[in-house]
XYZ file of N, CA and C in Angstrom:
441
model
N 0.711 -1.188 -0.292
C -0.148 0.311 -0.376
C 0.542 1.290 -0.144
N 0.259 2.183 -1.024
C 1.415 3.262 -0.768
C 1.150 4.660 0.125
N 2.323 5.034 0.450
C 2.303 5.997 2.020
C 2.213 7.614 1.105
N 0.682 7.933 1.444
C 0.312 9.425 1.101
C 0.689 10.494 2.289
N 1.473 11.199 1.650
C 1.626 12.733 2.153
C 0.980 12.980 3.222
N 1.088 13.577 4.719
C -0.127 13.397 5.408
C 0.052 15.191 5.778
N -0.759 15.593 6.131
C -0.794 17.106 6.478
C -1.624 17.199 7.864
N -1.343 17.935 8.782
C -2.731 18.471 9.701
C -3.292 19.015 9.652
N -4.880 18.815 9.938
C -5.495 20.286 9.821
C -6.105 20.521 10.975
N -6.328 21.817 10.946
C -7.117 23.137 12.485
C -8.267 24.070 11.404
N -9.850 23.798 12.547
C -10.120 24.636 12.327
C -9.741 26.472 13.163
N -10.530 27.005 12.115
C -9.743 28.142 13.226
C -11.147 29.253 13.095
N -11.588 30.289 14.367
C -12.693 30.974 14.846
C -12.282 32.049 14.879
N -13.465 33.016 13.358
C -12.596 34.488 13.848
C -14.397 35.225 13.610
N -14.436 35.645 14.851
C -15.522 35.924 15.585
C -15.403 37.435 15.522
N -16.242 38.035 14.530
C -16.399 39.481 14.207
C -17.177 40.581 14.542
N -17.131 41.468 15.773
C -18.173 42.787 16.074
C -17.771 43.710 15.839
N -18.853 44.610 15.157
C -17.832 46.165 15.031
C -17.210 46.448 15.251
N -15.970 46.310 13.703
C -14.783 45.994 13.323
C -13.893 45.566 13.963
N -14.138 44.882 14.589
C -13.485 44.260 15.822
C -12.948 42.783 15.666
N -12.604 41.564 16.490
C -12.335 40.306 15.921
C -11.543 40.095 17.570
N -12.078 38.965 18.024
C -11.877 38.704 19.144
C -10.765 37.242 18.719
N -9.527 37.562 19.712
C -8.289 37.061 20.175
C -7.808 36.531 21.895
N -6.847 35.381 21.044
C -6.925 35.120 22.720
C -5.316 35.360 23.029
N -5.042 35.161 24.045
C -3.815 35.450 24.238
C -2.770 34.201 25.103
N -1.847 33.339 24.092
C -1.531 31.980 24.101
C -0.777 32.022 25.918
N -0.747 30.898 27.104
C -0.130 30.630 27.404
C 0.036 29.369 28.001
N 1.116 28.890 29.052
C 0.888 27.586 29.350
C 0.495 26.341 28.229
N 1.156 26.988 26.534
C 1.121 26.056 25.753
C 2.280 25.016 25.041
N 3.299 26.321 24.722
C 4.671 25.754 24.840
C 4.384 26.377 23.314
N 4.319 26.909 22.521
C 3.764 27.066 21.223
C 3.099 28.920 21.316
N 4.369 29.742 20.864
C 3.813 31.685 21.006
C 3.029 31.439 21.929
N 3.266 30.978 23.208
C 2.958 31.668 24.323
C 3.072 32.773 24.706
N 1.911 33.924 25.076
C 2.611 36.005 25.195
C 1.968 36.205 24.134
N 1.613 35.323 22.994
C 1.229 35.663 21.867
C -0.234 35.197 21.347
N -0.893 36.413 20.524
C -2.479 36.797 20.811
C -2.865 35.679 19.109
N -3.975 34.833 19.136
C -4.261 34.156 18.200
C -6.178 33.998 18.149
N -6.408 32.611 17.460
C -7.833 33.081 17.061
C -7.676 31.566 17.813
N -9.258 31.608 18.852
C -9.817 30.895 18.833
C -9.951 29.443 17.955
N -8.902 28.145 17.851
C -9.159 26.834 17.496
C -8.393 25.758 17.784
N -8.488 24.520 16.573
C -7.760 23.705 17.551
C -8.225 22.325 16.398
N -7.100 20.976 16.690
C -7.407 19.970 15.192
C -8.027 18.996 15.194
N -8.291 18.876 14.461
C -9.721 17.385 14.283
C -9.097 16.520 14.964
N -10.277 16.161 15.612
C -10.005 14.490 15.834
C -11.079 13.519 14.551
N -10.982 12.561 14.548
C -11.407 10.886 14.502
C -12.637 11.646 13.756
N -13.161 11.314 12.624
C -14.786 11.154 12.205
C -15.555 12.968 12.356
N -14.042 13.677 12.338
C -14.786 14.909 13.095
C -15.090 15.996 11.414
N -15.812 16.823 11.108
C -15.981 17.630 9.607
C -15.380 19.253 10.539
N -14.165 19.578 9.117
C -13.859 21.384 9.927
C -15.230 21.516 10.242
N -16.063 21.825 10.933
C -17.154 22.665 10.780
C -18.034 22.140 12.550
N -17.615 20.283 12.047
C -17.961 19.836 13.941
C -16.316 19.913 14.415
N -15.464 20.470 14.423
C -14.357 20.981 14.764
C -14.403 22.394 15.513
N -15.175 23.651 14.323
C -14.993 24.735 15.146
C -15.887 24.772 15.971
N -17.411 23.719 15.675
C -18.612 24.036 16.958
C -17.590 23.623 18.003
N -16.830 22.657 18.075
C -16.095 21.880 19.800
C -15.630 22.900 19.987
N -14.657 23.226 19.631
C -13.719 24.259 20.128
C -14.495 26.098 20.683
N -15.237 26.031 19.666
C -16.873 27.263 20.635
C -16.503 27.450 21.639
N -17.186 26.009 21.712
C -18.038 25.632 23.994
C -16.680 25.972 24.150
N -15.355 24.929 24.159
C -13.980 25.140 24.731
C -13.494 25.581 24.801
N -13.663 26.504 23.892
C -12.064 27.755 24.548
C -13.079 29.083 24.643
N -14.482 29.365 24.158
C -14.726 31.019 24.380
C -16.397 30.769 24.800
N -16.486 29.574 25.452
C -17.906 29.229 25.880
C -19.024 29.419 25.573
N -19.490 29.453 24.142
C -20.436 30.026 23.452
C -20.992 28.780 22.333
N -21.910 28.657 22.135
C -22.544 27.378 21.204
C -22.315 27.927 19.528
N -22.657 27.392 18.851
C -22.306 27.833 17.435
C -22.728 26.948 16.898
N -23.470 26.819 15.468
C -23.994 26.216 14.309
C -23.434 25.787 12.883
N -23.634 24.815 13.053
C -22.808 24.925 11.220
C -22.735 25.631 10.183
N -24.015 25.570 10.598
C -25.042 26.716 9.173
C -24.731 28.382 10.036
N -24.408 29.102 10.959
C -23.828 30.314 10.865
C -22.223 30.074 10.734
N -21.609 29.143 9.646
C -19.982 29.708 9.325
C -19.866 29.212 8.038
N -18.904 30.361 7.730
C -18.593 31.072 6.407
C -17.059 30.514 6.812
N -16.312 29.736 5.658
C -15.277 29.684 5.671
C -14.654 30.804 4.887
N -13.895 31.298 5.613
C -13.364 32.700 4.795
C -11.658 33.046 4.587
N -11.009 31.481 4.824
C -9.487 31.760 4.309
C -9.096 30.061 4.780
N -7.919 30.040 3.567
C -7.551 28.857 3.419
C -6.053 28.709 3.958
N -5.160 28.409 4.254
C -3.974 29.051 4.722
C -2.967 26.906 4.771
N -2.002 27.322 3.807
C -1.170 25.891 4.023
C 0.121 26.401 4.828
N 0.892 26.004 5.282
C 1.759 26.172 6.069
C 2.914 25.245 6.733
N 3.599 25.485 6.407
C 4.702 24.936 7.029
C 5.335 25.796 9.003
N 5.248 24.453 9.176
C 5.599 24.194 11.295
C 6.806 23.645 11.068
N 6.762 25.381 12.158
C 8.859 25.036 12.414
C 8.828 23.587 13.913
N 7.894 23.049 14.455
C 7.896 22.309 15.238
C 6.477 21.162 14.441
N 6.861 19.732 14.590
C 8.512 19.110 14.249
C 9.079 20.246 12.867
N 10.142 19.772 12.515
C 11.220 20.490 11.129
C 10.320 19.758 10.077
N 9.673 20.169 9.093
C 9.208 20.160 8.117
C 7.328 19.694 7.822
N 6.761 20.221 9.561
C 5.534 19.377 9.541
C 4.684 20.685 9.126
N 4.039 20.012 7.976
C 3.437 21.350 7.263
C 1.250 20.805 7.719
N 0.359 21.821 7.843
C -0.724 22.045 8.246
C -1.308 22.431 7.388
N -3.057 22.313 6.853
C -3.967 22.952 6.096
C -4.562 23.699 7.274
N -4.951 25.019 7.331
C -6.061 25.909 8.353
C -7.301 26.198 8.108
N -7.805 25.605 7.814
C -9.207 26.655 7.755
C -9.723 27.653 8.715
N -10.109 28.801 8.006
C -10.943 29.928 8.403
C -12.584 30.313 8.830
N -12.297 30.540 9.876
C -14.519 30.547 9.503
C -15.184 31.726 10.408
N -15.836 32.146 9.162
C -16.217 33.141 10.322
C -17.494 33.369 10.831
N -17.677 33.343 11.841
C -18.877 32.708 12.898
C -19.637 34.341 12.888
N -21.285 33.586 12.089
C -22.019 34.896 11.174
C -23.351 34.635 13.078
N -23.351 33.705 13.864
C -24.142 34.141 14.860
C -23.757 32.918 15.671
N -23.540 32.914 17.127
C -23.622 32.561 18.641
C -24.384 32.678 19.641
N -24.410 31.943 20.081
C -25.190 31.963 21.461
C -24.697 32.194 22.847
N -24.402 32.816 23.783
C -23.779 33.139 24.744
C -23.220 33.926 24.796
N -22.128 34.462 26.099
C -21.499 35.475 26.304
C -19.533 34.486 25.746
N -19.228 35.352 25.380
C -18.234 35.044 25.148
C -17.052 35.302 26.530
N -16.498 33.907 26.396
C -15.492 34.389 28.082
C -14.045 33.039 27.351
N -13.800 33.975 28.979
C -12.110 32.049 28.723
C -12.392 31.418 29.449
N -12.766 30.172 28.348
C -13.773 29.169 29.162
C -12.496 28.141 29.089
N -11.154 28.778 29.356
C -9.450 28.265 29.190
C -9.030 28.647 29.410
N -9.451 29.094 30.980
C -7.427 29.978 30.857
C -6.563 29.676 31.753
N -6.380 27.956 31.725
C -5.012 27.142 31.893
C -4.561 27.927 30.289
N -5.205 27.667 29.536
C -4.161 27.958 28.379
C -4.402 29.447 27.075
N -4.766 30.114 28.098
C -5.270 31.795 27.732
C -5.537 32.556 28.531
N -4.289 32.940 28.769
C -4.010 34.235 29.646
C -5.386 35.532 29.689
N -5.826 35.620 28.597
C -7.016 36.678 27.934
C -7.839 36.287 26.752
N -8.400 36.563 26.712
C -9.304 37.038 25.832
C -9.608 38.754 25.198
N -10.040 39.168 24.016
C -10.156 40.138 23.835
C -10.474 40.981 22.558
N -10.858 41.842 22.657
C -11.251 42.384 20.955
C -10.282 43.243 20.892
N -10.120 44.115 19.797
C -9.138 44.781 18.595
C -9.641 44.619 17.506
N -9.240 46.341 17.561
C -10.090 46.767 15.925
C -9.135 45.736 14.789
N -10.077 45.636 13.869
C -9.403 44.803 12.925
C -8.547 45.596 11.975
N -7.982 46.863 12.312
C -7.634 47.790 11.048
C -5.944 47.860 12.421
N -5.891 47.469 13.584
C -5.154 47.492 14.407
C -4.553 46.284 15.671
N -4.535 45.728 14.691
C -4.302 44.186 15.102
C -3.025 44.537 16.161
N -3.416 43.032 17.541
C -1.498 43.717 18.948
C -0.338 43.161 17.978
N 0.940 43.905 18.070
C 2.042 43.028 17.523
C 2.900 41.557 17.912
N 2.697 41.659 18.877
C 2.411 40.545 19.724
C 0.861 39.456 19.269
N 1.449 38.562 18.219
C 0.352 37.945 16.968
C 1.260 36.858 16.892
N 0.550 35.285 17.209
C 1.105 34.211 16.982
C 1.381 34.931 14.675
N 2.278 34.648 14.222
C 3.379 35.179 12.644
C 1.958 34.420 11.473
N 1.234 32.684 11.402
C 0.694 32.170 10.840
C -0.964 33.153 10.744
N -1.066 33.247 12.222
C -2.308 34.185 12.640
C -2.513 34.809 11.702
N -1.193 35.880 12.174
C -1.880 37.562 11.746
C -1.456 37.074 10.032
N -0.630 35.934 9.625
C -1.100 36.461 8.109
C -2.375 35.819 7.283
N -2.846 35.577 8.053
C -4.275 35.206 7.498
C -5.492 36.078 7.937
N -5.634 36.452 9.391
C -5.714 37.547 9.889
C -6.128 38.351 8.318
N -4.628 39.339 7.836
C -4.878 40.176 7.286
C -5.112 40.094 5.789
N -5.306 38.262 5.118
C -5.651 38.305 4.264
C -7.087 38.242 4.585
N -7.859 37.560 5.881
C -9.059 38.090 5.330
C -9.528 39.179 5.585
N -9.271 40.100 6.554
C -9.861 41.265 5.759
C -9.093 42.417 4.692
N -8.335 41.707 4.270
C -8.207 41.684 1.930
C -9.104 41.429 1.578
N -9.600 40.680 2.248
C -10.557 39.219 1.349
C -9.850 38.235 0.659
N -8.480 37.744 0.651
C -8.037 36.806 -0.265
C -8.312 35.502 1.073
N -9.107 34.625 -0.047
C -9.261 32.758 0.133
C -7.581 32.447 0.672
N -6.810 31.976 -0.059
C -5.993 30.884 0.321
C -5.044 33.073 0.434
N -3.375 31.546 1.229
C -2.189 31.986 1.602
C -1.624 30.787 2.211
N -0.473 31.182 1.578
C 0.318 29.414 2.123
C 1.374 30.208 3.448
N 1.862 30.074 3.862
C 3.428 30.009 4.924
C 4.700 28.823 5.053
N 5.721 30.071 5.240
C 6.491 29.548 5.479
C 7.414 28.643 4.235
N 7.197 27.729 3.553
C 7.607 27.855 2.482
C 8.626 28.208 1.826
């Protein structure tokens, strides 16, 4: 049997309100701690990209979302430095509606959650997420990073 190339997929959530975007400040994760990112998660077995987004919305920011309220706005193919030459495929979904109050539901992984103006992103942002958010703002549906 042929061994196929493998990529690690993840879904990211873009919560936008009044020209601002919700970001989480990473802590105790071992990956860009002290930097802001979007709510996100890796796929588990038998999950669709939207299933991952729904699960992560509840786990990370405490809200319920419906798959019908997710719009795919960007796809990023990237090389991750950890481990060396590990490739990822990141899908970014705009969340059109949610139920509940956005909270820091994982304080052991996120130092804070905070809204930032889309035209004034923080300097300390996970680089590949900064690039993706910038492309989303500019209406670009695809990007690659680290090649």
